[in-house]
């Protein structure tokens, strides 16, 4: 679809508010990609053996590996108040830092058990910071399923970092959101070629490269689930660049134009830089989209990626969104996306899983995007599914990954056609 094609958008579509049972992972899962991104950070979950098993399974770390995350196990005596949990935590942190001198940032991550017993990790972080600074900076945030859903763990982590960022009066761009290194390098190459000055990233790969922030800092988000981090940066005086998110050729183009416009860079210069990668992305998308065109898709709320992905699939792949559910609808961040998403789908915020299951069964879409816990039952009922978690763990941003993103949705349809050719997809 052309960028200039007029559409009736979802900007004014009424939002169905759902407030019931949820089926999502907790915010601890964000550690799986954050510990790979921040190369001298360590994430210490203060939780139960269940928390440890979740991270071990999600990360796929072998027992002889040396990951940059771990769990300080709360035993029965801790939960019963028979032991001084703070003293034990201090001892475990001291042992960890003595064994891992490469650690420069330590995150104490709250979990459901530590929240339930009211263990004050904010105060613990202050106490440990006084002990271990300046060699190690200790921060804390909550990844508890009581407080956070799947991707909100990253938001809570980055929000915790904002107060400690250095101040600056210099003009520059701060790109916010964890990206795989290869995708981040592609993005930085485009921004440098366009002429955007002083580009920094949050999170940075190493603590020595923490970005500075101030009133002349422009902020561009690459992940749609960073509402709290966005608010914290605006509170520090940074200026938000409103734009669609860089999913697909169209989203990437609009994001880059918005960034360039914020720095007064001519549109013609941007077009000259992006012409070749955009053309490659559009060619690659054309071939993958053959499988997707005309197919109906239903999004369960999971990651807050749902609205940008529905826009990408509708406008660039020809899919027809039936329902687009999202855990939270952040209007300020989503307005550019809602302006592009064609009118038609039900928009829902929050989750009441039984009611949403009734709607997806009635709609019988060609593809349902949902969490792992719902995928197998829906497959057994004859519905093709896509695991929402893959959309966060797979590189999907910017031009070079546009066709890979479309391919994530095409593969379940191709697989169903191969395994059950008599079933219409």
Coordinates of C-alpha atoms in Angstrom, one line a residue:
X1 CA 0.0 0.0 0.0
X2 CA 1.3 3.5 -0.8
X3 CA 2.2 5.8 2.0
X4 CA -0.1 8.4 0.5
X5 CA -3.1 6.1 0.1
X6 CA -6.0 7.7 2.1
X7 CA -7.7 5.2 4.5
X8 CA -10.4 5.2 7.1
X9 CA -8.3 4.5 10.2
X10 CA -8.8 3.1 13.7
X11 CA -8.1 6.4 15.4
X12 CA -11.7 6.8 16.7
X13 CA -12.6 3.1 16.9
X14 CA -14.2 2.4 20.3
X15 CA -11.9 0.2 22.5
X16 CA -13.3 -2.8 24.2
X17 CA -12.0 -2.8 27.8
X18 CA -11.4 -6.3 29.1
X19 CA -10.8 -6.9 32.8
X20 CA -10.6 -10.6 33.6
X21 CA -8.3 -13.6 33.7
X22 CA -5.0 -13.1 31.9
X23 CA -2.8 -15.6 30.0
X24 CA 0.6 -14.0 29.8
X25 CA 4.2 -14.6 31.0
X26 CA 5.5 -12.3 33.8
X27 CA 8.0 -9.5 33.3
X28 CA 10.9 -11.8 34.4
X29 CA 11.1 -13.1 30.8
X30 CA 12.6 -9.7 29.7
X31 CA 15.8 -10.8 31.4
X32 CA 16.3 -13.3 28.6
X33 CA 17.1 -10.6 26.0
X34 CA 18.3 -7.9 28.3
X35 CA 21.2 -9.9 29.8
X36 CA 22.4 -10.6 26.2
X37 CA 22.2 -6.9 25.3
X38 CA 24.0 -5.4 28.4
X39 CA 27.3 -7.1 28.4
X40 CA 28.6 -6.1 31.8
X41 CA 25.2 -6.3 33.7
X42 CA 23.9 -9.1 35.9
X43 CA 20.2 -9.7 36.7
X44 CA 19.7 -11.3 40.1
X45 CA 16.1 -12.4 40.6
X46 CA 15.0 -12.5 44.2
X47 CA 12.4 -15.2 44.0
X48 CA 11.6 -18.9 44.1
X49 CA 12.8 -22.0 42.3
X50 CA 9.8 -21.5 40.0
X51 CA 11.4 -18.2 38.9
X52 CA 14.7 -20.0 38.3
X53 CA 13.1 -22.8 36.3
X54 CA 11.2 -20.2 34.1
X55 CA 14.4 -18.3 33.2
X56 CA 16.4 -21.5 32.6
X57 CA 13.7 -22.8 30.3
X58 CA 13.1 -19.5 28.5
X59 CA 16.8 -18.8 27.9
X60 CA 17.8 -22.3 27.0
X61 CA 21.1 -22.0 28.9
X62 CA 23.1 -25.2 29.4
X63 CA 24.1 -26.1 33.0
X64 CA 27.8 -25.5 32.3
X65 CA 27.2 -22.0 30.8
X66 CA 27.9 -18.8 32.7
X67 CA 24.9 -16.6 32.0
X68 CA 24.5 -13.0 33.3
X69 CA 21.4 -13.8 35.4
X70 CA 20.6 -15.9 38.4
X71 CA 18.1 -16.4 41.2
X72 CA 18.6 -15.7 44.9
X73 CA 16.2 -18.5 46.1
X74 CA 13.8 -17.5 48.8
X75 CA 13.5 -20.6 51.1
X76 CA 10.6 -21.5 53.4
X77 CA 12.3 -19.8 56.4
X78 CA 12.6 -16.6 54.4
X79 CA 9.0 -16.7 53.4
X80 CA 8.0 -17.5 57.0
X81 CA 10.0 -14.6 58.4
X82 CA 12.4 -16.9 60.3
X83 CA 15.5 -15.5 58.6
X84 CA 16.8 -12.0 57.8
X85 CA 16.2 -12.0 54.0
X86 CA 18.2 -8.7 53.7
X87 CA 21.3 -10.2 55.4
X88 CA 21.1 -13.3 53.2
X89 CA 20.7 -11.1 50.1
X90 CA 23.8 -9.0 51.1
X91 CA 25.8 -12.2 51.6
X92 CA 24.7 -13.6 48.2
X93 CA 25.5 -10.4 46.4
X94 CA 29.0 -10.2 47.9
X95 CA 29.7 -13.8 46.8
X96 CA 28.4 -13.1 43.3
X97 CA 30.5 -10.0 42.9
X98 CA 33.7 -11.6 44.2
X99 CA 33.3 -14.4 41.7
X100 CA 32.3 -12.2 38.8
X101 CA 34.5 -9.1 38.8
X102 CA 33.3 -8.3 35.2
X103 CA 30.0 -7.1 36.5
X104 CA 29.5 -3.3 36.4
X105 CA 25.7 -3.1 36.8
X106 CA 23.7 -5.3 39.1
X107 CA 19.9 -5.4 38.9
X108 CA 17.9 -6.8 41.8
X109 CA 14.7 -8.0 40.2
X110 CA 11.6 -8.4 42.3
X111 CA 9.3 -11.4 41.8
X112 CA 6.0 -12.6 43.1
X113 CA 7.5 -14.2 46.2
X114 CA 9.6 -11.1 47.1
X115 CA 6.6 -8.8 46.5
X116 CA 4.3 -11.0 48.7
X117 CA 6.7 -10.9 51.7
X118 CA 7.2 -7.1 51.1
X119 CA 11.0 -7.4 50.7
X120 CA 12.1 -3.8 50.0
X121 CA 14.5 -4.2 47.1
X122 CA 14.7 -0.5 46.5
X123 CA 16.2 0.0 49.9
X124 CA 18.4 -3.1 49.5
X125 CA 19.7 -1.6 46.2
X126 CA 20.6 1.7 48.0
X127 CA 22.4 -0.2 50.7
X128 CA 24.3 -2.4 48.3
X129 CA 25.2 0.6 46.1
X130 CA 26.8 2.3 49.1
X131 CA 28.9 -0.9 49.7
X132 CA 29.9 -1.8 46.1
X133 CA 30.1 1.6 44.3
X134 CA 31.8 2.9 42.3
X135 CA 32.9 -0.5 40.9
X136 CA 29.3 -1.8 40.6
X137 CA 26.1 0.2 40.3
X138 CA 23.1 -1.6 41.9
X139 CA 19.6 -0.9 40.7
X140 CA 16.3 -2.6 41.2
X141 CA 13.0 -3.1 39.4
X142 CA 10.0 -5.4 39.5
X143 CA 9.5 -8.3 37.1
X144 CA 6.7 -9.8 39.3
X145 CA 3.7 -11.2 37.5
X146 CA 1.6 -9.4 40.1
X147 CA 2.8 -6.1 38.6
X148 CA 4.2 -6.8 35.1
X149 CA 3.3 -8.7 32.0
X150 CA 5.6 -10.2 29.5
X151 CA 7.4 -7.2 27.9
X152 CA 6.9 -4.8 30.8
X153 CA 10.0 -6.2 32.5
X154 CA 12.1 -4.4 29.9
X155 CA 10.1 -1.2 30.5
X156 CA 10.6 -1.4 34.3
X157 CA 14.4 -2.1 33.8
X158 CA 15.0 0.9 31.5
X159 CA 12.8 3.1 33.7
X160 CA 15.0 2.2 36.7
X161 CA 18.1 3.4 34.7
X162 CA 16.7 6.8 33.7
X163 CA 17.3 8.7 37.0
X164 CA 21.0 7.8 37.0
X165 CA 21.7 8.9 33.4
X166 CA 24.1 11.8 33.2
X167 CA 22.7 15.3 32.3
X168 CA 23.6 17.1 29.1
X169 CA 22.7 20.2 27.2
X170 CA 24.0 18.8 23.9
X171 CA 21.7 18.1 21.0
X172 CA 21.3 14.4 20.2
X173 CA 19.1 11.4 19.5
X174 CA 18.4 8.7 22.1
X175 CA 17.0 5.5 20.6
X176 CA 15.1 3.6 23.3
X177 CA 14.5 -0.1 23.4
X178 CA 16.6 -3.3 23.3
X179 CA 17.5 -4.5 19.8
X180 CA 19.8 -7.4 18.7
X181 CA 23.3 -6.0 18.1
X182 CA 23.1 -6.7 14.3
X183 CA 19.8 -4.8 14.0
X184 CA 21.1 -1.9 16.1
X185 CA 24.2 -1.7 13.9
X186 CA 22.0 -1.5 10.8
X187 CA 19.9 1.3 12.4
X188 CA 22.9 3.3 13.4
X189 CA 24.3 3.0 9.9
X190 CA 21.1 4.5 8.5
X191 CA 21.0 7.3 11.0
X192 CA 24.6 8.2 10.5
X193 CA 24.2 8.2 6.7
X194 CA 21.1 10.5 7.1
X195 CA 23.2 12.9 9.2
X196 CA 21.4 12.5 12.6
X197 CA 23.9 13.9 15.3
X198 CA 25.1 12.2 18.5
X199 CA 23.0 9.0 18.4
X200 CA 23.0 7.0 21.6
X201 CA 21.1 3.9 22.7
X202 CA 19.3 2.9 25.8
X203 CA 20.1 0.2 26.9
X204 CA 23.8 0.6 26.0
X205 CA 25.9 -2.5 25.5
X206 CA 28.2 -1.5 28.3
X207 CA 27.7 0.6 31.4
X208 CA 30.6 2.9 30.4
X209 CA 28.5 4.0 27.4
X210 CA 25.4 5.1 29.3
X211 CA 23.7 7.9 27.3
X212 CA 23.2 11.4 28.7
X213 CA 19.8 13.1 28.6
X214 CA 18.6 16.7 28.8
X215 CA 16.3 19.3 27.2
X216 CA 17.9 19.0 23.8
X217 CA 17.7 15.2 23.7
X218 CA 15.2 13.8 21.2
X219 CA 13.8 10.4 22.1
X220 CA 12.7 7.8 19.5
X221 CA 11.2 4.5 20.7
X222 CA 11.8 1.3 18.8
X223 CA 9.6 -0.8 21.1
X224 CA 6.0 0.0 21.7
X225 CA 5.9 -1.3 25.3
X226 CA 8.1 1.4 26.9
X227 CA 5.4 3.7 28.3
X228 CA 7.0 4.1 31.8
X229 CA 10.5 4.7 30.3
X230 CA 9.1 7.3 27.9
X231 CA 7.4 9.1 30.8
X232 CA 10.6 9.1 32.9
X233 CA 12.7 10.5 30.0
X234 CA 10.1 13.3 29.3
X235 CA 10.3 14.1 33.0
X236 CA 14.1 14.5 32.6
X237 CA 13.3 17.1 29.9
X238 CA 13.7 14.9 26.7
X239 CA 11.5 15.5 23.7
X240 CA 9.6 12.6 22.3
X241 CA 9.5 12.0 18.5
X242 CA 6.1 10.7 17.6
X243 CA 6.2 8.1 14.8
X244 CA 5.0 4.7 13.8
X245 CA 7.3 1.9 15.0
X246 CA 10.0 0.6 12.5
X247 CA 8.2 -2.6 11.6
X248 CA 8.2 -3.3 7.8
X249 CA 9.3 -1.1 5.0
X250 CA 6.6 1.5 5.6
X251 CA 7.0 1.7 9.4
X252 CA 10.8 2.0 9.0
X253 CA 10.5 4.8 6.4
X254 CA 8.1 6.8 8.5
X255 CA 10.2 6.4 11.6
X256 CA 13.3 7.6 9.9
X257 CA 11.5 10.5 8.3
X258 CA 10.2 11.6 11.7
X259 CA 13.6 11.4 13.3
X260 CA 15.2 13.4 10.4
X261 CA 12.4 16.0 10.6
X262 CA 13.1 16.5 14.3
X263 CA 16.7 17.5 13.4
X264 CA 15.7 19.6 10.4
X265 CA 17.3 17.2 7.9
X266 CA 15.8 17.5 4.3
X267 CA 13.4 14.8 3.2
X268 CA 15.4 14.4 0.0
X269 CA 18.5 13.4 1.9
X270 CA 16.6 10.7 3.7
X271 CA 15.1 9.4 0.5
X272 CA 18.5 9.1 -1.1
X273 CA 19.9 7.1 1.8
X274 CA 16.9 4.7 2.2
X275 CA 16.1 4.1 -1.5
X276 CA 18.2 0.9 -1.8
X277 CA 17.3 -0.9 1.5
X278 CA 13.7 0.1 1.1
X279 CA 13.5 -1.4 -2.4
X280 CA 15.1 -4.6 -1.1
X281 CA 12.6 -4.8 1.7
X282 CA 9.6 -4.2 -0.6
X283 CA 10.8 -6.9 -3.1
X284 CA 11.3 -9.4 -0.3
X285 CA 7.9 -8.6 1.2
X286 CA 6.2 -9.0 -2.1
X287 CA 7.1 -12.7 -2.3
X288 CA 6.3 -13.6 1.3
X289 CA 3.0 -11.7 1.2
X290 CA 1.5 -14.0 -1.4
X291 CA 0.8 -16.5 1.5
X292 CA -0.7 -13.8 3.7
X293 CA -2.8 -11.7 1.3
X294 CA -6.5 -11.9 2.2
X295 CA -6.0 -14.0 5.3
X296 CA -7.8 -13.1 8.5
X297 CA -5.8 -12.6 11.7
X298 CA -6.8 -12.4 15.4
X299 CA -4.4 -11.0 18.0
X300 CA -4.7 -12.0 21.7
X301 CA -3.2 -9.4 24.1
X302 CA 0.4 -10.3 25.0
X303 CA 3.3 -8.0 24.2
X304 CA 1.9 -4.5 23.2
X305 CA 3.4 -5.2 19.8
X306 CA -0.1 -6.1 18.5
X307 CA -1.2 -2.7 17.0
X308 CA 2.0 -2.0 15.1
X309 CA 2.1 -5.6 13.8
X310 CA -1.5 -5.4 12.7
X311 CA -0.8 -2.2 10.8
X312 CA 2.2 -3.8 9.1
X313 CA 0.3 -7.0 8.2
X314 CA -2.8 -5.0 6.9
X315 CA -1.0 -2.4 4.9
X316 CA 2.1 -4.2 3.6
X317 CA 1.0 -7.9 3.5
X318 CA -2.7 -7.6 2.7
X319 CA -4.0 -9.4 5.8
X320 CA -7.3 -8.6 7.4
X321 CA -7.2 -8.0 11.2
X322 CA -10.3 -9.3 12.9
X323 CA -9.5 -8.3 16.4
X324 CA -6.4 -6.6 17.8
X325 CA -6.0 -7.1 21.5
X326 CA -3.3 -5.4 23.5
X327 CA -2.5 -5.6 27.3
X328 CA -2.4 -1.8 27.5
X329 CA -3.2 0.9 25.0
X330 CA -0.9 3.8 25.4
X331 CA -2.7 6.5 23.3
X332 CA 0.3 8.9 23.0
X333 CA 2.6 6.2 21.7
X334 CA 0.0 4.4 19.5
X335 CA -1.7 7.4 17.9
X336 CA 0.5 7.3 14.7
X337 CA -0.2 3.5 14.4
X338 CA -3.9 3.9 14.9
X339 CA -3.9 6.6 12.2
X340 CA -2.5 4.0 9.7
X341 CA -4.4 0.9 10.8
X342 CA -7.3 0.4 8.5
X343 CA -10.8 0.6 10.0
X344 CA -12.5 -2.7 10.7
X345 CA -11.0 -4.8 13.5
X346 CA -12.2 -4.9 17.0
X347 CA -9.7 -3.1 19.3
X348 CA -9.5 -4.5 22.8
X349 CA -7.4 -3.5 25.8
X350 CA -6.7 -5.9 28.7
X351 CA -7.8 -9.5 28.8
X352 CA -10.8 -11.7 29.7
X353 CA -9.5 -14.9 28.2
X354 CA -12.8 -16.8 28.2
X355 CA -14.6 -14.1 26.4
X356 CA -11.8 -13.7 23.9
X357 CA -11.8 -17.4 23.3
X358 CA -15.5 -17.2 22.5
X359 CA -14.8 -14.5 20.0
X360 CA -11.9 -16.2 18.2
X361 CA -14.0 -19.5 18.0
X362 CA -16.8 -17.5 16.4
X363 CA -14.6 -15.6 14.0
X364 CA -12.5 -18.7 12.9
X365 CA -9.6 -16.6 11.6
X366 CA -7.0 -18.1 9.3
X367 CA -4.3 -17.2 12.0
X368 CA -4.4 -16.5 15.7
X369 CA -1.5 -14.8 17.5
X370 CA -1.5 -15.9 21.2
X371 CA 0.6 -17.1 24.1
X372 CA 2.0 -20.6 24.4
X373 CA -0.7 -21.6 26.9
X374 CA -3.5 -21.0 24.4
X375 CA -1.8 -22.1 21.2
X376 CA -2.0 -25.9 21.6
X377 CA -5.7 -26.0 22.6
X378 CA -6.6 -23.7 19.7
X379 CA -4.5 -25.9 17.3
X380 CA -6.5 -28.9 18.6
X381 CA -9.7 -27.1 17.6
X382 CA -8.4 -26.6 14.1
X383 CA -7.1 -23.0 14.3
X384 CA -3.6 -22.1 13.0
X385 CA -1.6 -20.2 15.6
X386 CA 1.5 -18.1 15.9
X387 CA 3.3 -17.9 19.3
X388 CA 3.4 -14.3 20.3
X389 CA 6.7 -14.8 22.2
X390 CA 8.5 -15.4 18.9
X391 CA 7.8 -11.9 17.8
X392 CA 9.9 -10.5 20.7
X393 CA 12.7 -13.0 20.6
X394 CA 13.3 -12.7 16.8
X395 CA 15.0 -9.8 15.0
X396 CA 12.1 -8.0 13.3
X397 CA 12.9 -4.3 13.1
X398 CA 13.9 -2.1 10.1
X399 CA 14.3 -2.9 6.4
X400 CA 16.5 -6.0 6.4
X401 CA 14.2 -7.9 8.8
X402 CA 10.9 -6.9 7.1
X403 CA 10.5 -10.1 5.1
X404 CA 11.6 -12.1 8.1
X405 CA 8.8 -10.5 10.1
X406 CA 6.2 -11.4 7.5
X407 CA 7.7 -14.9 7.3
X408 CA 6.9 -15.5 11.0
X409 CA 3.2 -15.2 10.1
X410 CA 3.4 -17.0 6.8
X411 CA 5.1 -20.2 8.2
X412 CA 2.2 -21.4 10.3
X413 CA -0.1 -21.1 7.2
X414 CA 2.3 -22.9 5.0
X415 CA 2.8 -25.6 7.6
X416 CA -1.0 -26.1 7.9
X417 CA -1.4 -26.3 4.2
X418 CA 1.3 -29.1 4.0
X419 CA 0.1 -31.1 7.0
X420 CA -3.6 -30.8 6.3
X421 CA -4.2 -29.8 2.6
X422 CA -7.9 -30.5 2.9
X423 CA -8.2 -27.7 5.5
X424 CA -8.7 -24.3 3.9
X425 CA -6.2 -21.7 5.1

